[in-house]
Amino acid sequence: MITKAVLPVAGLGTRFLPASKAIPKEMLPIIDKPLVQYAVEEAIEIGIKDIIFITSPEKDSIEKHFKKNNKIEKKLKQSGRDKYISKLNPKIFSDIQFHYLNQENQNGLGHAILQAEKLIGDESFAVLLPDDLFFSKKSCLSQLLEIYSNKKSSVIAVNKIDKENIHRYGVIKPGLVKDEVIQIDDIIEKPSATKAPSDMAVCGRYILSSKIFKHLKSTEFDKFGEIQLTDAIRSLLNDEKIFAKVYDGEKFDCGSKQGFVHATIALALRDETISDDIIKIIKEID
Ligand code: G1P
């Protein structure tokens, strides 16, 4: 059973300035829901009870967002707008513990995950990178959980990426494949296209054994002064098997403007309350 999830959200969001100056990038909405909430819902859906944000003091609006707001709930009731209450204070959040850990220096994804060590203890846990937004019948995390339940080992979501973009990701060297479960032989962070061991790139969902912390602690800073989670996973391979699954579904990279707009359009077209209007608007632009 996986009950804890870590969501790193301390990044500066420079690609979204000036929007991300006063509003954390993770709080920018795709239609009417902040980006980070999609990842939180995906985690809760598989039974996560503790959501651990690795955050920074400037991002207090994330904490505000996931707290119950009784004051506005009362106002909605008084004005007969009860139907909005489930959006304001979703029931699924009511038995979830939200934790906020400050990452004082932003020294990379591995450094961010390391902050959660005490709260995680010796359990396996999920990591969700909220920039990556996934849509599928069975969520990306539940696809990983299925494999974890069988193997009781770390498991990582990957997807196929073309050569021109492979240098932006962690890339696995696949080993044995059985029933669509890939045993990882090696993993490299952001290799050049010529050095990439495959076209299978790590996307933002992981289930990791708590042994990763030991490896994070001995991982050296890379040439950009960051501790990479991928390097620690590579070192963990010396201790235990790690598996990968080619994610079956749609993925939007909302860390880029193009991906963010793509996700917005795709979701708008699926939202019955606005899709007809959106189609009209897009046709008019044409
Ligand atoms: C991080 C990871 C990388 C992974 C990517 C997925 O990179 O370091 O291995 O492929 O997320 O989105 P970042 O996007 O933070 O540079």
Short mmCIF file of C-alpha atoms and ligand atoms in Angstrom, two decimals:
data_model
loop_
_atom_site.label_atom_id
_atom_site.label_comp_id
_atom_site.label_asym_id
_atom_site.label_seq_id
_atom_site.Cartn_x
_atom_site.Cartn_y
_atom_site.Cartn_z
CA MET A 1 0.00 0.00 0.00
CA ILE A 2 1.34 3.41 -0.97
CA THR A 3 -0.08 6.16 1.21
CA LYS A 4 2.38 9.04 0.83
CA ALA A 5 3.13 11.22 -2.18
CA VAL A 6 5.76 13.90 -2.68
CA LEU A 7 5.08 16.83 -5.01
CA PRO A 8 8.00 19.17 -5.66
CA VAL A 9 6.66 22.68 -6.26
CA ALA A 10 9.48 24.97 -5.12
CA GLY A 11 10.73 25.91 -8.62
CA LEU A 12 10.75 29.56 -9.71
CA GLY A 13 8.57 29.03 -12.77
CA THR A 14 10.74 31.40 -14.81
CA ARG A 15 9.24 30.27 -18.13
CA PHE A 16 5.89 31.65 -16.97
CA LEU A 17 7.03 35.07 -15.81
CA PRO A 18 5.43 37.50 -15.24
CA ALA A 19 2.38 35.29 -14.53
CA SER A 20 4.39 33.30 -11.98
CA LYS A 21 5.64 36.36 -10.07
CA ALA A 22 2.81 36.57 -7.53
CA ILE A 23 1.00 33.31 -8.39
CA PRO A 24 2.97 30.07 -8.24
CA LYS A 25 3.21 28.44 -11.65
CA GLU A 26 1.53 25.36 -10.16
CA MET A 27 -1.51 27.49 -9.28
CA LEU A 28 -2.09 28.68 -12.85
CA PRO A 29 -5.36 27.17 -14.01
CA ILE A 30 -6.04 24.74 -16.80
CA ILE A 31 -9.63 25.96 -17.39
CA ASP A 32 -10.86 26.32 -13.80
CA LYS A 33 -8.54 24.11 -11.78
CA PRO A 34 -4.96 24.90 -10.76
CA LEU A 35 -2.42 22.66 -12.46
CA VAL A 36 -1.23 21.20 -9.15
CA GLN A 37 -4.74 20.00 -8.24
CA TYR A 38 -4.79 17.56 -11.17
CA ALA A 39 -1.73 15.79 -9.73
CA VAL A 40 -3.16 15.88 -6.19
CA GLU A 41 -6.40 14.28 -7.40
CA GLU A 42 -4.45 11.61 -9.28
CA ALA A 43 -2.61 10.77 -6.05
CA ILE A 44 -5.74 10.69 -3.90
CA GLU A 45 -7.45 8.45 -6.44
CA ILE A 46 -4.94 5.63 -5.75
CA GLY A 47 -5.38 5.92 -1.98
CA ILE A 48 -2.71 8.44 -1.01
CA LYS A 49 -3.44 9.96 2.42
CA ASP A 50 -0.41 12.20 2.92
CA ILE A 51 0.44 14.79 0.31
CA ILE A 52 3.87 16.28 0.94
CA PHE A 53 4.62 19.48 -0.93
CA ILE A 54 8.25 20.53 -1.22
CA THR A 55 7.68 24.21 -1.50
CA SER A 56 9.03 27.70 -0.80
CA PRO A 57 7.72 30.49 1.46
CA GLU A 58 6.54 32.58 -1.53
CA LYS A 59 4.12 29.84 -2.51
CA ASP A 60 1.74 30.04 0.44
CA SER A 61 -1.25 30.21 -1.91
CA ILE A 62 -0.82 26.46 -2.52
CA GLU A 63 -1.39 25.86 1.19
CA LYS A 64 -4.37 28.20 1.17
CA HIS A 65 -5.82 26.37 -1.82
CA PHE A 66 -5.85 22.93 -0.17
CA LYS A 67 -7.20 24.20 3.19
CA LYS A 68 -10.92 24.07 3.86
CA ASN A 69 -12.46 27.52 3.49
CA ASN A 70 -15.43 27.72 5.89
CA LYS A 71 -15.95 31.44 5.41
CA ILE A 72 -16.64 31.27 1.67
CA GLU A 73 -18.60 28.03 2.14
CA LYS A 74 -20.94 29.89 4.54
CA LYS A 75 -21.37 32.75 2.05
CA LEU A 76 -22.19 30.31 -0.76
CA LYS A 77 -24.80 28.61 1.43
CA GLN A 78 -26.37 31.91 2.47
CA SER A 79 -26.67 33.03 -1.14
CA GLY A 80 -28.13 29.72 -2.35
CA ARG A 81 -25.09 28.79 -4.43
CA ASP A 82 -24.55 25.43 -2.74
CA LYS A 83 -23.56 23.74 -5.99
CA TYR A 84 -20.17 25.47 -5.84
CA ILE A 85 -19.31 24.10 -2.41
CA SER A 86 -17.99 20.82 -3.82
CA LYS A 87 -15.58 22.84 -5.96
CA LEU A 88 -14.52 25.06 -3.07
CA ASN A 89 -14.05 22.32 -0.49
CA PRO A 90 -13.91 18.99 -2.35
CA LYS A 91 -14.94 16.02 -0.17
CA ILE A 92 -11.96 13.99 -1.38
CA PHE A 93 -9.62 16.38 0.46
CA SER A 94 -11.34 15.97 3.82
CA ASP A 95 -9.33 12.99 5.10
CA ILE A 96 -6.05 13.99 3.49
CA GLN A 97 -3.10 15.37 5.42
CA PHE A 98 -1.32 18.10 3.48
CA HIS A 99 2.27 18.81 4.52
CA TYR A 100 4.41 21.73 3.42
CA LEU A 101 8.19 21.47 3.63
CA ASN A 102 10.33 24.41 2.65
CA GLN A 103 13.21 23.75 0.32
CA GLU A 104 15.52 26.63 1.20
CA ASN A 105 17.95 26.19 -1.67
CA GLN A 106 16.71 24.90 -4.96
CA ASN A 107 19.40 22.33 -5.66
CA GLY A 108 17.53 20.10 -8.05
CA LEU A 109 14.80 17.47 -8.05
CA GLY A 110 16.83 14.98 -6.02
CA HIS A 111 17.48 17.60 -3.35
CA ALA A 112 13.74 18.38 -3.25
CA ILE A 113 12.79 14.74 -2.71
CA LEU A 114 15.42 14.39 0.02
CA GLN A 115 13.53 16.99 2.10
CA ALA A 116 10.71 14.46 2.57
CA GLU A 117 12.90 11.75 4.13
CA LYS A 118 11.65 12.17 7.73
CA LEU A 119 7.98 12.22 6.74
CA ILE A 120 8.33 9.19 4.50
CA GLY A 121 10.25 6.96 6.92
CA ASP A 122 10.80 3.48 5.52
CA GLU A 123 7.76 3.18 3.25
CA SER A 124 7.72 3.23 -0.52
CA PHE A 125 6.15 6.42 -1.80
CA ALA A 126 4.91 8.16 -4.92
CA VAL A 127 6.49 11.18 -6.61
CA LEU A 128 4.40 13.36 -8.90
CA LEU A 129 5.85 16.23 -10.91
CA PRO A 130 2.82 18.49 -11.30
CA ASP A 131 4.09 20.03 -14.56
CA ASP A 132 3.29 16.75 -16.26
CA LEU A 133 -0.44 16.44 -16.75
CA PHE A 134 -1.81 13.03 -17.70
CA PHE A 135 -5.13 11.92 -19.08
CA SER A 136 -6.11 8.30 -19.37
CA LYS A 137 -8.89 5.94 -18.31
CA LYS A 138 -6.58 4.37 -15.77
CA SER A 139 -4.39 7.13 -14.32
CA CYS A 140 -0.63 7.07 -14.79
CA LEU A 141 -0.06 6.51 -11.07
CA SER A 142 -2.52 3.62 -10.92
CA GLN A 143 -0.74 2.00 -13.89
CA LEU A 144 2.45 2.16 -11.80
CA LEU A 145 0.71 0.96 -8.65
CA GLU A 146 -0.47 -2.18 -10.41
CA ILE A 147 3.15 -3.10 -11.17
CA TYR A 148 4.37 -2.09 -7.71
CA SER A 149 1.73 -4.36 -6.12
CA ASN A 150 3.22 -7.33 -8.02
CA LYS A 151 6.90 -6.53 -7.85
CA LYS A 152 7.20 -4.63 -4.55
CA SER A 153 9.97 -2.65 -6.25
CA SER A 154 10.39 0.89 -7.52
CA VAL A 155 8.60 1.65 -10.77
CA ILE A 156 8.81 4.63 -13.09
CA ALA A 157 6.55 5.89 -15.87
CA VAL A 158 8.20 6.43 -19.25
CA ASN A 159 7.01 7.53 -22.65
CA LYS A 160 8.51 7.52 -26.11
CA ILE A 161 10.13 10.78 -27.14
CA ASP A 162 11.60 11.77 -30.50
CA LYS A 163 15.33 12.27 -30.91
CA GLU A 164 15.18 16.07 -31.07
CA ASN A 165 13.68 16.29 -27.59
CA ILE A 166 15.24 13.35 -25.77
CA HIS A 167 17.96 15.55 -24.20
CA ARG A 168 15.30 17.18 -22.01
CA TYR A 169 14.54 14.00 -20.02
CA GLY A 170 15.87 11.15 -17.95
CA VAL A 171 16.22 8.20 -20.31
CA ILE A 172 16.19 4.49 -19.47
CA LYS A 173 18.14 1.63 -20.95
CA PRO A 174 15.52 -1.11 -21.06
CA GLY A 175 16.39 -4.67 -20.11
CA LEU A 176 14.05 -7.66 -19.92
CA VAL A 177 10.44 -6.94 -20.86
CA LYS A 178 7.63 -9.15 -19.60
CA ASP A 179 3.91 -8.39 -19.83
CA GLU A 180 4.70 -4.77 -20.73
CA VAL A 181 6.82 -4.38 -17.59
CA ILE A 182 10.34 -3.25 -18.41
CA GLN A 183 13.23 -4.02 -16.13
CA ILE A 184 15.56 -1.01 -16.14
CA ASP A 185 19.21 -1.78 -16.88
CA ASP A 186 20.42 1.80 -16.65
CA ILE A 187 19.11 5.35 -16.53
CA ILE A 188 20.76 8.61 -17.58
CA GLU A 189 19.68 12.18 -16.93
CA LYS A 190 19.32 14.38 -20.02
CA PRO A 191 21.68 12.58 -22.43
CA SER A 192 22.46 13.99 -25.86
CA ALA A 193 20.52 12.34 -28.70
CA THR A 194 23.61 10.34 -29.66
CA LYS A 195 24.21 9.08 -26.13
CA ALA A 196 20.56 8.29 -25.26
CA PRO A 197 20.26 4.56 -24.50
CA SER A 198 16.69 4.42 -25.89
CA ASP A 199 13.74 6.62 -26.84
CA MET A 200 12.04 5.96 -23.48
CA ALA A 201 11.98 9.09 -21.37
CA VAL A 202 11.03 9.35 -17.73
CA CYS A 203 7.77 11.24 -17.31
CA GLY A 204 6.73 12.78 -14.03
CA ARG A 205 5.40 9.83 -12.03
CA TYR A 206 7.43 7.48 -9.86
CA ILE A 207 6.88 4.95 -7.09
CA LEU A 208 10.13 4.74 -5.17
CA SER A 209 11.52 2.56 -2.45
CA SER A 210 12.62 4.52 0.65
CA LYS A 211 16.15 3.24 -0.03
CA ILE A 212 16.35 6.09 -2.54
CA PHE A 213 17.15 8.47 0.35
CA LYS A 214 20.41 6.68 1.11
CA HIS A 215 21.35 7.06 -2.55
CA LEU A 216 20.23 10.68 -2.75
CA LYS A 217 22.54 11.47 0.15
CA SER A 218 25.55 10.03 -1.64
CA THR A 219 24.66 11.55 -5.03
CA GLU A 220 27.09 14.25 -6.11
CA PHE A 221 26.02 17.63 -7.44
CA ASP A 222 25.97 17.67 -11.23
CA LYS A 223 27.71 20.32 -13.34
CA PHE A 224 24.77 22.69 -12.78
CA GLY A 225 25.03 22.36 -9.00
CA GLU A 226 21.97 20.12 -8.74
CA ILE A 227 21.31 16.74 -7.16
CA GLN A 228 19.48 14.70 -9.77
CA LEU A 229 16.85 12.15 -8.78
CA THR A 230 17.83 10.18 -11.91
CA ASP A 231 21.43 9.81 -10.64
CA ALA A 232 20.16 8.46 -7.31
CA ILE A 233 17.85 6.02 -9.14
CA ARG A 234 20.87 4.89 -11.17
CA SER A 235 22.73 4.21 -7.94
CA LEU A 236 19.67 2.43 -6.43
CA LEU A 237 19.91 -0.03 -9.35
CA ASN A 238 22.97 -1.48 -7.56
CA ASP A 239 20.73 -2.43 -4.61
CA GLU A 240 17.47 -3.52 -6.19
CA LYS A 241 15.53 -4.04 -9.37
CA ILE A 242 13.66 -1.07 -10.77
CA PHE A 243 10.91 -1.34 -13.36
CA ALA A 244 9.38 0.98 -15.92
CA LYS A 245 6.05 1.11 -17.69
CA VAL A 246 5.31 2.88 -20.94
CA TYR A 247 2.47 5.11 -19.82
CA ASP A 248 -0.74 4.36 -21.69
CA GLY A 249 -2.55 7.65 -22.17
CA GLU A 250 -2.17 11.30 -23.06
CA LYS A 251 0.54 13.52 -21.58
CA PHE A 252 0.84 17.30 -21.60
CA ASP A 253 4.06 19.01 -20.60
CA CYS A 254 2.62 22.01 -18.80
CA GLY A 255 6.10 23.22 -17.87
CA SER A 256 6.26 24.68 -21.38
CA LYS A 257 3.94 27.35 -22.76
CA GLN A 258 3.04 25.18 -25.74
CA GLY A 259 2.15 22.22 -23.50
CA PHE A 260 0.16 24.44 -21.16
CA VAL A 261 -1.90 25.90 -24.02
CA HIS A 262 -2.27 22.44 -25.59
CA ALA A 263 -3.67 21.06 -22.31
CA THR A 264 -5.99 24.05 -21.98
CA ILE A 265 -7.42 23.55 -25.49
CA ALA A 266 -7.70 19.76 -25.11
CA LEU A 267 -9.53 20.04 -21.79
CA ALA A 268 -11.77 22.84 -23.02
CA LEU A 269 -12.86 20.65 -25.92
CA ARG A 270 -13.78 17.90 -23.43
CA ASP A 271 -15.69 20.16 -21.07
CA GLU A 272 -19.34 19.78 -22.10
CA THR A 273 -20.28 23.12 -20.58
CA ILE A 274 -17.99 25.09 -22.92
CA SER A 275 -16.84 22.80 -25.75
CA ASP A 276 -19.39 23.96 -28.37
CA ASP A 277 -18.41 27.59 -27.83
CA ILE A 278 -14.72 26.76 -27.91
CA ILE A 279 -15.09 24.90 -31.23
CA LYS A 280 -16.86 27.95 -32.66
CA ILE A 281 -14.15 30.28 -31.38
CA ILE A 282 -11.35 28.13 -32.82
CA LYS A 283 -13.12 27.98 -36.21
CA GLU A 284 -13.48 31.74 -36.23
CA ILE A 285 -9.76 32.17 -35.56
CA ASP A 286 -9.05 29.93 -38.57
C1 G1P B 1 12.74 16.09 -14.45
C2 G1P B 1 13.64 14.85 -14.31
C3 G1P B 1 13.74 14.12 -15.65
C4 G1P B 1 12.35 13.77 -16.14
C5 G1P B 1 11.47 15.04 -16.22
C6 G1P B 1 10.03 14.67 -16.56
O1 G1P B 1 13.39 17.01 -15.30
O2 G1P B 1 14.91 15.26 -13.85
O3 G1P B 1 14.49 12.94 -15.47
O4 G1P B 1 12.45 13.14 -17.40
O5 G1P B 1 11.46 15.74 -14.98
O6 G1P B 1 9.25 15.81 -16.74
P1 G1P B 1 12.96 18.57 -15.36
O7 G1P B 1 11.74 18.64 -16.23
O8 G1P B 1 12.70 19.00 -13.96
O9 G1P B 1 14.13 19.27 -15.98
#
